Amino acid sequence: MQTLVANHPLVAHKLTALRDAATEAPTFRRLADELVTLLAYEATREMRVQPITVQTPVGAARGVKLARPVPLVVPVLRAGIGMLDGMARLLPMADVGFVGLVRDEESLIASAYADRLPTDLTGRDTFVLDPMLATGGTLETVIGMLSGRGAATVTAVCLLAAPEGIDRLAAAFPDGGAVPVRVVTATIDERLNDRGYIVPGLGDAGDRLFGKI
Ligand code: URA
């Protein structure tokens, strides 16, 4: 597994404002949206393209277009929905699937309650949106689902990551395994606390985006 930490002053600036407990939901949503678009630029760096030639007003220009089949973007419910617009801004042609997982707060084990993914992902680049890579349990499950359906690549786009989650995914999806896996994140924080929250993190991403339910 490859891990890419986006090292950019705009990313750091927006992330700091996101972390601030005084940042209210409307601003939090806007910052998350902008941050995802910056991360999406890095996350799509390895996308496959095919050569084409277009006619400019002055002559022929060789260029590229994104290869088919179109990529699949998969927000993980609920918090991943807050990342969808920011990703779709760079990949408007992508299909969108949805996965819902719930984490048992005692055991921290993730189980699926919604699976709206194509059954065949052969040859497709896939992008999973989940703001918090904490224990890695959710992403391990989702990446396993995508890999099992034949995805060509899986890139997880996360606002924040914990070292524990990175280590777990690296062990589950080693280089040379069934599918190449990348994690793109704005930062890797210190650790998880005993409730599975990232420290210092930003709290519960779903609650901060959409309110407590
Ligand atoms: N999920 C969150 O929303 N926040 C964390 O810190 C960990 C998991």
mmCIF file of C-alpha atoms and ligand atoms in Angstrom:
data_model
loop_
_atom_site.group_PDB
_atom_site.id
_atom_site.type_symbol
_atom_site.label_atom_id
_atom_site.label_comp_id
_atom_site.label_asym_id
_atom_site.label_seq_id
_atom_site.Cartn_x
_atom_site.Cartn_y
_atom_site.Cartn_z
ATOM 1 C CA MET A 1 0.000 0.000 0.000
ATOM 2 C CA GLN A 2 1.154 3.502 -0.792
ATOM 3 C CA THR A 3 0.474 6.402 1.556
ATOM 4 C CA LEU A 4 0.558 9.968 0.314
ATOM 5 C CA VAL A 5 0.352 12.875 2.767
ATOM 6 C CA ALA A 6 -0.533 16.060 0.864
ATOM 7 C CA ASN A 7 2.078 18.565 1.888
ATOM 8 C CA HIS A 8 0.730 21.967 0.904
ATOM 9 C CA PRO A 9 0.145 25.198 2.831
ATOM 10 C CA LEU A 10 -3.482 25.478 1.654
ATOM 11 C CA VAL A 11 -4.179 21.925 2.820
ATOM 12 C CA ALA A 12 -2.609 22.656 6.224
ATOM 13 C CA HIS A 13 -4.526 25.932 6.551
ATOM 14 C CA LYS A 14 -7.922 24.398 5.773
ATOM 15 C CA LEU A 15 -7.241 21.381 7.962
ATOM 16 C CA THR A 16 -6.378 23.590 10.946
ATOM 17 C CA ALA A 17 -9.650 25.481 10.565
ATOM 18 C CA LEU A 18 -11.539 22.166 10.283
ATOM 19 C CA ARG A 19 -10.026 20.895 13.511
ATOM 20 C CA ASP A 20 -11.051 24.009 15.454
ATOM 21 C CA ALA A 21 -13.968 23.084 17.749
ATOM 22 C CA ALA A 22 -15.324 26.614 17.207
ATOM 23 C CA THR A 23 -15.834 25.999 13.452
ATOM 24 C CA GLU A 24 -19.572 25.563 12.892
ATOM 25 C CA ALA A 25 -21.216 23.126 10.464
ATOM 26 C CA PRO A 26 -21.701 25.445 7.451
ATOM 27 C CA THR A 27 -18.044 26.488 7.479
ATOM 28 C CA PHE A 28 -16.937 22.940 8.281
ATOM 29 C CA ARG A 29 -18.816 21.625 5.228
ATOM 30 C CA ARG A 30 -17.305 24.256 2.938
ATOM 31 C CA LEU A 31 -13.769 23.621 4.225
ATOM 32 C CA ALA A 32 -14.152 19.848 3.905
ATOM 33 C CA ASP A 33 -15.386 20.317 0.335
ATOM 34 C CA GLU A 34 -12.407 22.503 -0.596
ATOM 35 C CA LEU A 35 -9.935 20.200 1.135
ATOM 36 C CA VAL A 36 -11.252 17.161 -0.731
ATOM 37 C CA THR A 37 -10.769 18.895 -4.073
ATOM 38 C CA LEU A 38 -7.140 19.572 -3.163
ATOM 39 C CA LEU A 39 -6.680 15.941 -2.077
ATOM 40 C CA ALA A 40 -8.480 14.737 -5.213
ATOM 41 C CA TYR A 41 -5.800 16.400 -7.328
ATOM 42 C CA GLU A 42 -3.215 14.146 -5.670
ATOM 43 C CA ALA A 43 -5.516 11.118 -5.564
ATOM 44 C CA THR A 44 -6.053 11.182 -9.335
ATOM 45 C CA ARG A 45 -2.392 11.594 -10.222
ATOM 46 C CA GLU A 46 -2.013 7.993 -11.444
ATOM 47 C CA MET A 47 -5.254 7.787 -13.410
ATOM 48 C CA ARG A 48 -5.039 6.022 -16.730
ATOM 49 C CA VAL A 49 -5.271 8.151 -19.874
ATOM 50 C CA GLN A 50 -5.315 7.407 -23.588
ATOM 51 C CA PRO A 51 -3.746 9.510 -26.332
ATOM 52 C CA ILE A 52 -5.965 11.629 -28.592
ATOM 53 C CA THR A 53 -5.406 14.389 -31.125
ATOM 54 C CA VAL A 54 -7.564 17.532 -31.241
ATOM 55 C CA GLN A 55 -7.617 20.359 -33.761
ATOM 56 C CA THR A 56 -6.842 23.749 -32.264
ATOM 57 C CA PRO A 57 -7.623 26.857 -34.350
ATOM 58 C CA VAL A 58 -3.972 26.704 -35.430
ATOM 59 C CA GLY A 59 -3.190 23.027 -35.904
ATOM 60 C CA ALA A 60 -3.236 19.501 -34.529
ATOM 61 C CA ALA A 61 -2.372 19.006 -30.860
ATOM 62 C CA ARG A 62 -1.627 15.669 -29.314
ATOM 63 C CA GLY A 63 -3.147 15.235 -25.882
ATOM 64 C CA VAL A 64 -4.887 12.691 -23.677
ATOM 65 C CA LYS A 65 -8.306 11.853 -22.330
ATOM 66 C CA LEU A 66 -9.219 9.746 -19.333
ATOM 67 C CA ALA A 67 -9.332 6.068 -20.222
ATOM 68 C CA ARG A 68 -12.566 4.050 -20.070
ATOM 69 C CA PRO A 69 -14.202 2.532 -18.091
ATOM 70 C CA VAL A 70 -15.064 5.609 -16.052
ATOM 71 C CA PRO A 71 -13.901 5.613 -12.428
ATOM 72 C CA LEU A 72 -16.182 4.810 -9.506
ATOM 73 C CA VAL A 73 -16.363 7.131 -6.494
ATOM 74 C CA VAL A 74 -17.614 5.520 -3.279
ATOM 75 C CA PRO A 75 -18.525 7.760 -0.349
ATOM 76 C CA VAL A 76 -18.820 5.786 2.875
ATOM 77 C CA LEU A 77 -22.097 6.752 4.584
ATOM 78 C CA ARG A 78 -22.663 9.030 6.425
ATOM 79 C CA ALA A 79 -19.617 11.294 6.660
ATOM 80 C CA GLY A 80 -18.238 10.412 3.209
ATOM 81 C CA ILE A 81 -21.233 12.198 1.648
ATOM 82 C CA GLY A 82 -19.647 15.441 2.814
ATOM 83 C CA MET A 83 -16.711 14.675 0.495
ATOM 84 C CA LEU A 84 -18.649 13.770 -2.651
ATOM 85 C CA ASP A 85 -19.093 17.212 -4.235
ATOM 86 C CA GLY A 86 -15.425 18.069 -3.741
ATOM 87 C CA MET A 87 -14.382 14.859 -5.510
ATOM 88 C CA ALA A 88 -17.024 15.078 -8.253
ATOM 89 C CA ARG A 89 -15.799 18.570 -9.112
ATOM 90 C CA LEU A 90 -12.602 16.993 -10.497
ATOM 91 C CA LEU A 91 -14.230 13.768 -11.738
ATOM 92 C CA PRO A 92 -17.661 14.798 -13.042
ATOM 93 C CA MET A 93 -17.780 11.792 -15.383
ATOM 94 C CA ALA A 94 -17.356 9.240 -12.567
ATOM 95 C CA ASP A 95 -20.089 6.877 -11.465
ATOM 96 C CA VAL A 96 -20.990 6.970 -7.782
ATOM 97 C CA GLY A 97 -21.662 3.971 -5.541
ATOM 98 C CA PHE A 98 -22.511 3.982 -1.844
ATOM 99 C CA VAL A 99 -21.505 1.836 1.085
ATOM 100 C CA GLY A 100 -22.836 2.134 4.617
ATOM 101 C CA LEU A 101 -20.953 0.625 7.512
ATOM 102 C CA VAL A 102 -21.650 0.905 11.169
ATOM 103 C CA ARG A 103 -18.968 0.601 13.812
ATOM 104 C CA ASP A 104 -19.745 -1.142 17.076
ATOM 105 C CA GLU A 105 -18.498 1.352 19.663
ATOM 106 C CA GLU A 106 -17.431 -1.453 22.052
ATOM 107 C CA SER A 107 -15.688 -3.889 19.702
ATOM 108 C CA LEU A 108 -14.900 -1.213 17.029
ATOM 109 C CA ILE A 109 -15.794 -3.844 14.377
ATOM 110 C CA ALA A 110 -17.397 -2.460 11.157
ATOM 111 C CA SER A 111 -20.294 -4.232 9.442
ATOM 112 C CA ALA A 112 -22.163 -3.271 6.219
ATOM 113 C CA TYR A 113 -25.780 -2.092 6.349
ATOM 114 C CA ALA A 114 -25.864 -0.715 2.756
ATOM 115 C CA ASP A 115 -24.126 -1.919 -0.415
ATOM 116 C CA ARG A 116 -24.935 0.014 -3.591
ATOM 117 C CA LEU A 117 -21.925 -0.944 -5.683
ATOM 118 C CA PRO A 118 -21.714 -2.416 -9.203
ATOM 119 C CA THR A 119 -21.213 -6.171 -9.039
ATOM 120 C CA ASP A 120 -18.419 -6.049 -11.664
ATOM 121 C CA LEU A 121 -15.640 -3.485 -11.269
ATOM 122 C CA THR A 122 -13.195 -5.093 -13.676
ATOM 123 C CA GLY A 123 -10.645 -2.591 -14.947
ATOM 124 C CA ARG A 124 -12.060 0.352 -12.999
ATOM 125 C CA ASP A 125 -10.199 2.875 -10.864
ATOM 126 C CA THR A 126 -12.107 3.365 -7.610
ATOM 127 C CA PHE A 127 -11.954 6.169 -5.049
ATOM 128 C CA VAL A 128 -13.286 5.631 -1.535
ATOM 129 C CA LEU A 129 -14.256 8.740 0.421
ATOM 130 C CA ASP A 130 -14.064 8.472 4.195
ATOM 131 C CA PRO A 131 -12.954 11.526 6.183
ATOM 132 C CA MET A 132 -11.400 9.658 9.121
ATOM 133 C CA LEU A 133 -9.028 6.703 8.751
ATOM 134 C CA ALA A 134 -9.116 5.668 12.425
ATOM 135 C CA THR A 135 -8.817 1.954 13.238
ATOM 136 C CA GLY A 136 -8.933 1.124 9.523
ATOM 137 C CA GLY A 137 -11.731 -1.406 10.062
ATOM 138 C CA THR A 138 -14.222 0.390 7.813
ATOM 139 C CA LEU A 139 -11.768 0.971 5.007
ATOM 140 C CA GLU A 140 -10.427 -2.570 5.206
ATOM 141 C CA THR A 141 -13.974 -3.850 4.695
ATOM 142 C CA VAL A 142 -14.779 -1.444 1.835
ATOM 143 C CA ILE A 143 -11.470 -2.006 0.024
ATOM 144 C CA GLY A 144 -12.043 -5.767 0.360
ATOM 145 C CA MET A 145 -15.489 -5.350 -1.262
ATOM 146 C CA LEU A 146 -14.040 -3.352 -4.184
ATOM 147 C CA SER A 147 -11.110 -5.710 -4.648
ATOM 148 C CA GLY A 148 -13.449 -8.714 -4.566
ATOM 149 C CA ARG A 149 -15.433 -7.203 -7.462
ATOM 150 C CA GLY A 150 -12.318 -6.770 -9.598
ATOM 151 C CA ALA A 151 -11.386 -3.083 -9.156
ATOM 152 C CA ALA A 152 -8.137 -2.217 -10.968
ATOM 153 C CA THR A 153 -7.045 0.218 -8.243
ATOM 154 C CA VAL A 154 -8.426 1.514 -4.946
ATOM 155 C CA THR A 155 -7.524 4.970 -3.656
ATOM 156 C CA ALA A 156 -8.875 5.978 -0.256
ATOM 157 C CA VAL A 157 -9.212 9.734 0.198
ATOM 158 C CA CYS A 158 -9.232 10.698 3.888
ATOM 159 C CA LEU A 159 -9.023 14.078 5.572
ATOM 160 C CA LEU A 160 -7.131 12.646 8.554
ATOM 161 C CA ALA A 161 -5.479 9.354 9.360
ATOM 162 C CA ALA A 162 -4.220 7.632 12.502
ATOM 163 C CA PRO A 163 -0.991 5.595 12.411
ATOM 164 C CA GLU A 164 -2.954 2.559 13.668
ATOM 165 C CA GLY A 165 -5.286 2.693 10.641
ATOM 166 C CA ILE A 166 -2.436 3.172 8.169
ATOM 167 C CA ASP A 167 -0.586 0.178 9.661
ATOM 168 C CA ARG A 168 -3.690 -2.009 9.526
ATOM 169 C CA LEU A 169 -4.363 -1.234 5.852
ATOM 170 C CA ALA A 170 -0.698 -1.683 4.937
ATOM 171 C CA ALA A 171 -0.785 -5.156 6.522
ATOM 172 C CA ALA A 172 -4.105 -6.068 4.856
ATOM 173 C CA PHE A 173 -3.143 -4.776 1.376
ATOM 174 C CA PRO A 174 0.593 -5.263 0.868
ATOM 175 C CA ASP A 175 2.275 -4.169 -2.357
ATOM 176 C CA GLY A 176 1.941 -6.871 -4.995
ATOM 177 C CA GLY A 177 -1.388 -8.053 -3.541
ATOM 178 C CA ALA A 178 -4.695 -8.535 -5.362
ATOM 179 C CA VAL A 179 -5.217 -4.796 -5.925
ATOM 180 C CA PRO A 180 -2.947 -1.735 -5.708
ATOM 181 C CA VAL A 181 -4.147 0.392 -2.767
ATOM 182 C CA ARG A 182 -3.278 4.025 -2.035
ATOM 183 C CA VAL A 183 -4.247 6.254 0.847
ATOM 184 C CA VAL A 184 -4.237 10.009 0.266
ATOM 185 C CA THR A 185 -4.645 12.136 3.381
ATOM 186 C CA ALA A 186 -4.026 15.660 4.601
ATOM 187 C CA THR A 187 -2.142 14.433 7.652
ATOM 188 C CA ILE A 188 -1.296 11.485 9.892
ATOM 189 C CA ASP A 189 -2.137 12.369 13.499
ATOM 190 C CA GLU A 190 -0.626 11.089 16.757
ATOM 191 C CA ARG A 191 -2.803 8.124 17.754
ATOM 192 C CA LEU A 192 -6.253 6.775 18.572
ATOM 193 C CA ASN A 193 -7.793 7.232 21.997
ATOM 194 C CA ASP A 194 -9.513 4.383 23.860
ATOM 195 C CA ARG A 195 -12.835 5.172 22.099
ATOM 196 C CA GLY A 196 -11.255 4.883 18.653
ATOM 197 C CA TYR A 197 -11.177 8.638 18.015
ATOM 198 C CA ILE A 198 -8.190 10.232 16.301
ATOM 199 C CA VAL A 199 -6.081 12.463 18.589
ATOM 200 C CA PRO A 200 -5.972 15.413 18.165
ATOM 201 C CA GLY A 201 -8.257 14.793 15.134
ATOM 202 C CA LEU A 202 -11.362 16.891 14.721
ATOM 203 C CA GLY A 203 -13.984 14.935 16.660
ATOM 204 C CA ASP A 204 -16.829 13.061 15.000
ATOM 205 C CA ALA A 205 -16.703 14.020 11.333
ATOM 206 C CA GLY A 206 -20.318 12.977 10.640
ATOM 207 C CA ASP A 207 -21.635 15.042 13.554
ATOM 208 C CA ARG A 208 -19.571 18.048 12.578
ATOM 209 C CA LEU A 209 -20.770 17.871 8.964
ATOM 210 C CA PHE A 210 -24.394 16.994 9.510
ATOM 211 C CA GLY A 211 -25.177 17.350 13.228
ATOM 212 C CA LYS A 212 -25.754 14.725 15.932
ATOM 213 C CA ILE A 213 -28.519 12.195 15.207
HETATM 214 N N1 URA B 1 -14.577 8.734 13.190
HETATM 215 C C1 URA B 1 -14.683 10.065 13.429
HETATM 216 O O1 URA B 1 -15.633 10.720 12.987
HETATM 217 N N2 URA B 1 -13.725 10.657 14.164
HETATM 218 C C2 URA B 1 -12.666 9.996 14.665
HETATM 219 O O2 URA B 1 -11.813 10.599 15.312
HETATM 220 C C3 URA B 1 -12.577 8.603 14.403
HETATM 221 C C4 URA B 1 -13.541 8.001 13.660
#
